[in-house]
């Protein structure tokens, strides 16, 4: 049940002074295509017309604003002609949004935006109702040539520039995309089992070894000591870029794939040795004569 103190608070609120230019908070009590109506805990209601909701030209209240939401808005007229206070969420947002954007920049948070249009050297989106620029080099992990193809797409971004005085807001999806790619790559590596034999392609030769492409964006290193059984001064003595090779996974420590070609050579040698021994034993059994067997028997 409401106490007398609650009524006192409402009474005080109803007598508070509100002037044009003030930023006030209200609770949404109705939403339609033309306007949003707020309970201001005042003697009259607040009205925000559709055109005063957001700087985003495609913003629609339906689905974005619901009954019960709290909204801050600027008073633009004390009387809209019907006894209501006319408000602008757009104007309040022009003041308050920059603080929220600065917080996003400092915290390094990831947010989603929908790309609205393509412009020279990049695209435009809206965040916190503020028009933001995303350079073509920052849309995703690679440079984007055809920015038109990204219009309408929703991407995850981070705020990288906030300049309230110049009303400049710059976003980047590059870092987020690269973090996701790294997570996916690390997951694929974690599924690789040491001891597995794979086929790959020599991508790069370095003084200390060879990088082998294993597919799905994963490369592994064959250290120079693991290339072959004989000692070599450089990987180029045995390998060349573009060459297909078979490798064995040694380990995947720290999300780095260590490979060996030498281990496969050793296994091959061991297999060949075992086959030779088997042939030798089998041959000996066949050539053993009855006399040899009898000579080994001790007769009493």
Tab-separated table of C-alpha atoms in Angstrom:
chain	number	residue	atom	x	y	z
A	1	UNK	CA	0.000	0.000	0.000
A	2	UNK	CA	1.122	3.543	-0.737
A	3	UNK	CA	2.177	5.524	2.306
A	4	UNK	CA	1.587	9.187	3.088
A	5	UNK	CA	5.235	9.835	2.168
A	6	UNK	CA	4.575	8.495	-1.325
A	7	UNK	CA	1.690	10.917	-1.742
A	8	UNK	CA	3.866	13.744	-0.433
A	9	UNK	CA	6.517	12.974	-3.060
A	10	UNK	CA	3.908	12.984	-5.836
A	11	UNK	CA	2.444	16.237	-4.506
A	12	UNK	CA	5.891	17.867	-4.426
A	13	UNK	CA	6.583	16.626	-7.955
A	14	UNK	CA	3.322	18.087	-9.226
A	15	UNK	CA	4.315	21.541	-7.944
A	16	UNK	CA	7.896	21.465	-9.213
A	17	UNK	CA	8.840	24.091	-11.736
A	18	UNK	CA	9.426	22.993	-15.312
A	19	UNK	CA	10.729	25.387	-17.961
A	20	UNK	CA	11.502	25.220	-21.646
A	21	UNK	CA	14.967	23.780	-22.216
A	22	UNK	CA	14.847	21.535	-19.134
A	23	UNK	CA	15.691	17.862	-19.562
A	24	UNK	CA	13.128	15.846	-17.629
A	25	UNK	CA	12.379	12.149	-17.168
A	26	UNK	CA	9.012	10.453	-17.665
A	27	UNK	CA	7.483	6.974	-17.881
A	28	UNK	CA	5.921	5.825	-21.157
A	29	UNK	CA	2.180	5.243	-20.810
A	30	UNK	CA	1.269	5.030	-24.509
A	31	UNK	CA	3.032	4.511	-27.854
A	32	UNK	CA	1.601	4.957	-31.345
A	33	UNK	CA	2.848	5.880	-34.817
A	34	UNK	CA	2.394	9.609	-34.255
A	35	UNK	CA	3.627	10.133	-30.701
A	36	UNK	CA	4.821	8.785	-27.369
A	37	UNK	CA	2.973	9.877	-24.216
A	38	UNK	CA	4.816	10.197	-20.898
A	39	UNK	CA	3.666	10.328	-17.287
A	40	UNK	CA	5.785	13.138	-15.823
A	41	UNK	CA	4.388	12.910	-12.288
A	42	UNK	CA	3.115	16.416	-13.062
A	43	UNK	CA	-0.281	18.031	-13.460
A	44	UNK	CA	-0.146	17.282	-17.188
A	45	UNK	CA	1.361	14.714	-19.515
A	46	UNK	CA	4.366	14.943	-21.802
A	47	UNK	CA	4.088	14.367	-25.541
A	48	UNK	CA	6.961	13.434	-27.879
A	49	UNK	CA	5.971	13.612	-31.533
A	50	UNK	CA	7.421	11.000	-33.897
A	51	UNK	CA	9.732	13.513	-35.599
A	52	UNK	CA	11.233	14.433	-32.224
A	53	UNK	CA	12.125	10.902	-31.160
A	54	UNK	CA	15.451	10.357	-32.909
A	55	UNK	CA	17.968	11.719	-35.404
A	56	UNK	CA	17.846	8.342	-37.127
A	57	UNK	CA	15.519	8.863	-40.125
A	58	UNK	CA	14.433	5.211	-40.021
A	59	UNK	CA	13.643	5.161	-36.305
A	60	UNK	CA	10.217	3.739	-35.448
A	61	UNK	CA	8.811	3.862	-31.928
A	62	UNK	CA	7.014	0.537	-32.325
A	63	UNK	CA	9.331	-2.209	-31.157
A	64	UNK	CA	11.911	0.259	-29.857
A	65	UNK	CA	9.891	1.996	-27.138
A	66	UNK	CA	7.477	0.182	-24.835
A	67	UNK	CA	4.998	1.126	-22.122
A	68	UNK	CA	6.886	1.308	-18.831
A	69	UNK	CA	10.146	2.584	-20.357
A	70	UNK	CA	11.721	5.642	-18.770
A	71	UNK	CA	12.690	8.376	-21.229
A	72	UNK	CA	14.591	11.605	-20.829
A	73	UNK	CA	13.511	14.458	-23.071
A	74	UNK	CA	13.918	18.216	-23.461
A	75	UNK	CA	10.977	20.556	-22.915
A	76	UNK	CA	10.400	22.484	-26.155
A	77	UNK	CA	6.924	23.920	-25.395
A	78	UNK	CA	5.054	24.180	-22.103
A	79	UNK	CA	1.733	23.892	-23.909
A	80	UNK	CA	1.213	22.046	-27.202
A	81	UNK	CA	-2.213	23.646	-27.638
A	82	UNK	CA	-3.987	20.782	-25.906
A	83	UNK	CA	-2.621	21.345	-22.417
A	84	UNK	CA	0.281	18.903	-22.718
A	85	UNK	CA	4.009	19.610	-22.432
A	86	UNK	CA	5.717	19.064	-25.773
A	87	UNK	CA	9.057	17.285	-25.490
A	88	UNK	CA	11.956	16.302	-27.710
A	89	UNK	CA	13.868	13.120	-27.025
A	90	UNK	CA	16.078	14.028	-29.969
A	91	UNK	CA	17.265	17.279	-28.356
A	92	UNK	CA	17.884	15.637	-24.980
A	93	UNK	CA	19.770	12.871	-26.697
A	94	UNK	CA	22.022	15.398	-28.426
A	95	UNK	CA	23.186	16.370	-24.937
A	96	UNK	CA	23.046	13.081	-23.012
A	97	UNK	CA	24.150	10.675	-25.748
A	98	UNK	CA	27.696	12.033	-25.864
A	99	UNK	CA	28.238	11.057	-22.229
A	100	UNK	CA	27.043	7.529	-22.981
A	101	UNK	CA	29.230	7.370	-26.091
A	102	UNK	CA	32.259	8.546	-24.109
A	103	UNK	CA	31.576	5.764	-21.585
A	104	UNK	CA	31.400	3.195	-24.410
A	105	UNK	CA	34.751	4.444	-25.705
A	106	UNK	CA	36.434	4.269	-22.296
A	107	UNK	CA	34.991	0.849	-21.432
A	108	UNK	CA	35.732	-0.621	-24.880
A	109	UNK	CA	32.270	-2.179	-25.056
A	110	UNK	CA	30.966	-3.926	-28.159
A	111	UNK	CA	27.583	-2.785	-29.508
A	112	UNK	CA	25.438	-3.607	-32.537
A	113	UNK	CA	24.511	-1.076	-35.215
A	114	UNK	CA	22.719	-1.302	-38.531
A	115	UNK	CA	24.433	0.293	-41.527
A	116	UNK	CA	22.105	2.912	-43.034
A	117	UNK	CA	23.946	4.248	-46.066
A	118	UNK	CA	27.137	4.147	-48.084
A	119	UNK	CA	29.217	7.318	-48.344
A	120	UNK	CA	32.647	8.078	-49.864
A	121	UNK	CA	35.309	5.989	-48.065
A	122	UNK	CA	32.890	4.240	-45.728
A	123	UNK	CA	29.374	3.811	-44.365
A	124	UNK	CA	27.012	5.539	-41.914
A	125	UNK	CA	25.183	4.083	-38.917
A	126	UNK	CA	23.415	5.530	-35.876
A	127	UNK	CA	24.415	4.854	-32.281
A	128	UNK	CA	22.551	6.397	-29.338
A	129	UNK	CA	20.709	8.432	-31.963
A	130	UNK	CA	23.946	10.047	-33.181
A	131	UNK	CA	25.128	9.740	-36.775
A	132	UNK	CA	28.352	7.741	-36.889
A	133	UNK	CA	30.941	7.107	-39.590
A	134	UNK	CA	32.611	3.728	-40.154
A	135	UNK	CA	35.626	3.920	-42.538
A	136	UNK	CA	35.821	1.249	-45.249
A	137	UNK	CA	39.009	-0.021	-43.595
A	138	UNK	CA	37.156	-0.478	-40.285
A	139	UNK	CA	33.934	-2.234	-41.347
A	140	UNK	CA	35.375	-5.727	-40.940
A	141	UNK	CA	38.750	-7.475	-40.693
A	142	UNK	CA	39.625	-6.714	-44.346
A	143	UNK	CA	39.318	-3.516	-46.377
A	144	UNK	CA	35.885	-3.253	-48.019
A	145	UNK	CA	35.795	-2.132	-51.651
A	146	UNK	CA	32.033	-2.350	-52.222
A	147	UNK	CA	30.511	-0.446	-49.302
A	148	UNK	CA	27.058	-0.475	-50.947
A	149	UNK	CA	26.830	-4.218	-50.269
A	150	UNK	CA	26.931	-3.551	-46.522
A	151	UNK	CA	23.895	-1.241	-46.394
A	152	UNK	CA	21.181	-2.820	-44.229
A	153	UNK	CA	23.555	-5.217	-42.505
A	154	UNK	CA	23.877	-5.332	-38.733
A	155	UNK	CA	27.434	-5.490	-37.402
A	156	UNK	CA	29.180	-5.406	-34.046
A	157	UNK	CA	31.392	-2.387	-33.459
A	158	UNK	CA	33.392	-0.467	-30.891
A	159	UNK	CA	33.538	3.311	-30.483
A	160	UNK	CA	36.984	4.600	-31.485
A	161	UNK	CA	36.441	8.387	-31.705
A	162	UNK	CA	34.119	10.683	-29.729
A	163	UNK	CA	34.352	14.424	-30.348
A	164	UNK	CA	31.379	16.245	-28.871
A	165	UNK	CA	32.512	19.708	-30.028
A	166	UNK	CA	32.813	18.621	-33.655
A	167	UNK	CA	29.858	16.194	-33.339
A	168	UNK	CA	32.190	13.520	-34.661
A	169	UNK	CA	31.553	9.852	-33.890
A	170	UNK	CA	33.635	7.078	-35.484
A	171	UNK	CA	33.026	3.354	-35.061
A	172	UNK	CA	35.045	0.259	-35.936
A	173	UNK	CA	34.006	-3.325	-36.588
A	174	UNK	CA	37.536	-4.416	-37.500
A	175	UNK	CA	38.760	-5.212	-33.999
A	176	UNK	CA	35.548	-7.053	-33.126
A	177	UNK	CA	35.698	-9.106	-36.352
A	178	UNK	CA	39.337	-10.028	-35.739
A	179	UNK	CA	38.604	-11.048	-32.153
A	180	UNK	CA	35.795	-13.312	-33.404
A	181	UNK	CA	38.013	-14.840	-36.089
A	182	UNK	CA	40.732	-15.496	-33.494
A	183	UNK	CA	38.205	-17.174	-31.170
A	184	UNK	CA	36.931	-19.373	-34.010
A	185	UNK	CA	40.482	-20.252	-35.054
A	186	UNK	CA	41.469	-21.113	-31.478
A	187	UNK	CA	38.399	-23.321	-31.161
A	188	UNK	CA	39.341	-25.223	-34.340
A	189	UNK	CA	42.894	-25.634	-33.040
A	190	UNK	CA	41.602	-26.957	-29.699
A	191	UNK	CA	39.790	-29.710	-31.628
A	192	UNK	CA	43.004	-30.886	-33.322
A	193	UNK	CA	44.402	-34.101	-31.808
A	194	UNK	CA	48.173	-34.541	-31.317
A	195	UNK	CA	49.402	-37.524	-33.306
A	196	UNK	CA	47.038	-36.875	-36.213
A	197	UNK	CA	48.600	-36.972	-39.685
A	198	UNK	CA	47.456	-34.212	-42.046
A	199	UNK	CA	48.234	-32.976	-45.517
A	200	UNK	CA	49.168	-29.336	-45.979
A	201	UNK	CA	50.882	-26.843	-48.247
A	202	UNK	CA	54.151	-25.052	-47.551
A	203	UNK	CA	53.171	-21.380	-47.173
A	204	UNK	CA	56.385	-19.729	-45.995
A	205	UNK	CA	59.976	-20.762	-45.482
A	206	UNK	CA	61.885	-19.114	-42.657
A	207	UNK	CA	65.429	-19.691	-41.373
A	208	UNK	CA	64.017	-21.539	-38.353
A	209	UNK	CA	61.430	-23.699	-40.135
A	210	UNK	CA	58.438	-23.885	-42.456
A	211	UNK	CA	54.844	-22.727	-42.013
A	212	UNK	CA	52.377	-25.265	-43.353
A	213	UNK	CA	48.811	-24.263	-44.304
A	214	UNK	CA	46.352	-26.865	-42.999
A	215	UNK	CA	43.134	-25.242	-44.244
A	216	UNK	CA	40.384	-23.289	-42.433
A	217	UNK	CA	42.827	-20.433	-41.869
A	218	UNK	CA	45.106	-22.580	-39.684
A	219	UNK	CA	48.849	-22.808	-40.164
A	220	UNK	CA	51.388	-24.794	-38.197
A	221	UNK	CA	55.145	-24.612	-37.839
A	222	UNK	CA	57.547	-27.413	-38.694
A	223	UNK	CA	60.729	-26.447	-36.859
A	224	UNK	CA	63.899	-26.978	-38.871
A	225	UNK	CA	64.844	-29.820	-36.507
A	226	UNK	CA	61.564	-31.575	-37.390
A	227	UNK	CA	61.778	-31.359	-41.181
A	228	UNK	CA	63.853	-34.478	-41.811
A	229	UNK	CA	66.192	-36.961	-40.130
A	230	UNK	CA	69.371	-35.539	-41.640
A	231	UNK	CA	70.793	-32.222	-40.464
A	232	UNK	CA	70.047	-29.292	-42.789
A	233	UNK	CA	71.227	-25.683	-42.727
A	234	UNK	CA	68.018	-24.189	-44.186
A	235	UNK	CA	64.498	-25.483	-44.887
A	236	UNK	CA	65.045	-24.571	-48.577
A	237	UNK	CA	67.338	-27.598	-48.900
A	238	UNK	CA	64.315	-29.874	-48.601
A	239	UNK	CA	61.183	-27.790	-49.157
A	240	UNK	CA	59.781	-25.145	-51.484
A	241	UNK	CA	56.751	-22.857	-51.176
A	242	UNK	CA	53.578	-24.336	-52.635
A	243	UNK	CA	54.771	-27.908	-52.083
A	244	UNK	CA	52.258	-30.418	-50.668
A	245	UNK	CA	53.525	-32.297	-47.628
A	246	UNK	CA	52.300	-34.691	-44.969
A	247	UNK	CA	52.818	-33.673	-41.377
A	248	UNK	CA	52.106	-35.006	-37.912
A	249	UNK	CA	50.627	-32.822	-35.172
A	250	UNK	CA	52.981	-32.722	-32.190
A	251	UNK	CA	51.001	-30.327	-29.945
A	252	UNK	CA	48.675	-27.316	-29.919
A	253	UNK	CA	50.025	-25.476	-26.884
A	254	UNK	CA	49.055	-21.790	-26.531
A	255	UNK	CA	46.868	-22.094	-29.666
A	256	UNK	CA	49.980	-22.663	-31.792
A	257	UNK	CA	50.232	-25.782	-33.922
A	258	UNK	CA	53.586	-27.585	-33.827
A	259	UNK	CA	54.147	-30.087	-36.633
A	260	UNK	CA	56.710	-32.696	-37.622
A	261	UNK	CA	57.698	-34.329	-40.904
A	262	UNK	CA	60.613	-36.098	-39.265
A	263	UNK	CA	58.266	-38.145	-37.043
A	264	UNK	CA	56.589	-39.593	-40.130
A	265	UNK	CA	59.992	-40.583	-41.565
A	266	UNK	CA	60.877	-42.321	-38.297
A	267	UNK	CA	57.571	-44.191	-38.284
A	268	UNK	CA	58.196	-45.291	-41.874
A	269	UNK	CA	61.674	-46.569	-40.974
A	270	UNK	CA	60.296	-48.429	-37.943
A	271	UNK	CA	57.602	-50.034	-40.097
A	272	UNK	CA	60.111	-51.108	-42.754
A	273	UNK	CA	62.406	-52.572	-40.066
A	274	UNK	CA	59.536	-54.532	-38.570
A	275	UNK	CA	58.629	-55.928	-42.001
A	276	UNK	CA	62.265	-57.006	-42.613
A	277	UNK	CA	62.410	-58.812	-39.254
A	278	UNK	CA	59.138	-60.563	-40.010
A	279	UNK	CA	60.421	-61.690	-43.405
A	280	UNK	CA	63.681	-62.907	-41.833
A	281	UNK	CA	61.888	-64.942	-39.110
A	282	UNK	CA	59.491	-66.386	-41.652
A	283	UNK	CA	62.374	-67.335	-43.974
A	284	UNK	CA	64.280	-68.978	-41.146
A	285	UNK	CA	61.288	-71.111	-40.247
A	286	UNK	CA	60.930	-72.354	-43.805
A	287	UNK	CA	64.643	-73.236	-44.172
A	288	UNK	CA	64.863	-75.182	-40.897
A	289	UNK	CA	65.427	-78.827	-41.776
A	290	UNK	CA	64.289	-81.948	-39.930
A	291	UNK	CA	67.928	-82.725	-39.156
A	292	UNK	CA	68.366	-79.365	-37.433
A	293	UNK	CA	65.371	-80.040	-35.261
A	294	UNK	CA	66.494	-83.575	-34.347
A	295	UNK	CA	69.976	-82.350	-33.518
A	296	UNK	CA	68.490	-80.134	-30.863
A	297	UNK	CA	66.691	-83.011	-29.176
A	298	UNK	CA	68.465	-84.828	-26.315
A	299	UNK	CA	67.832	-88.558	-26.456
A	300	UNK	CA	68.001	-90.560	-23.221
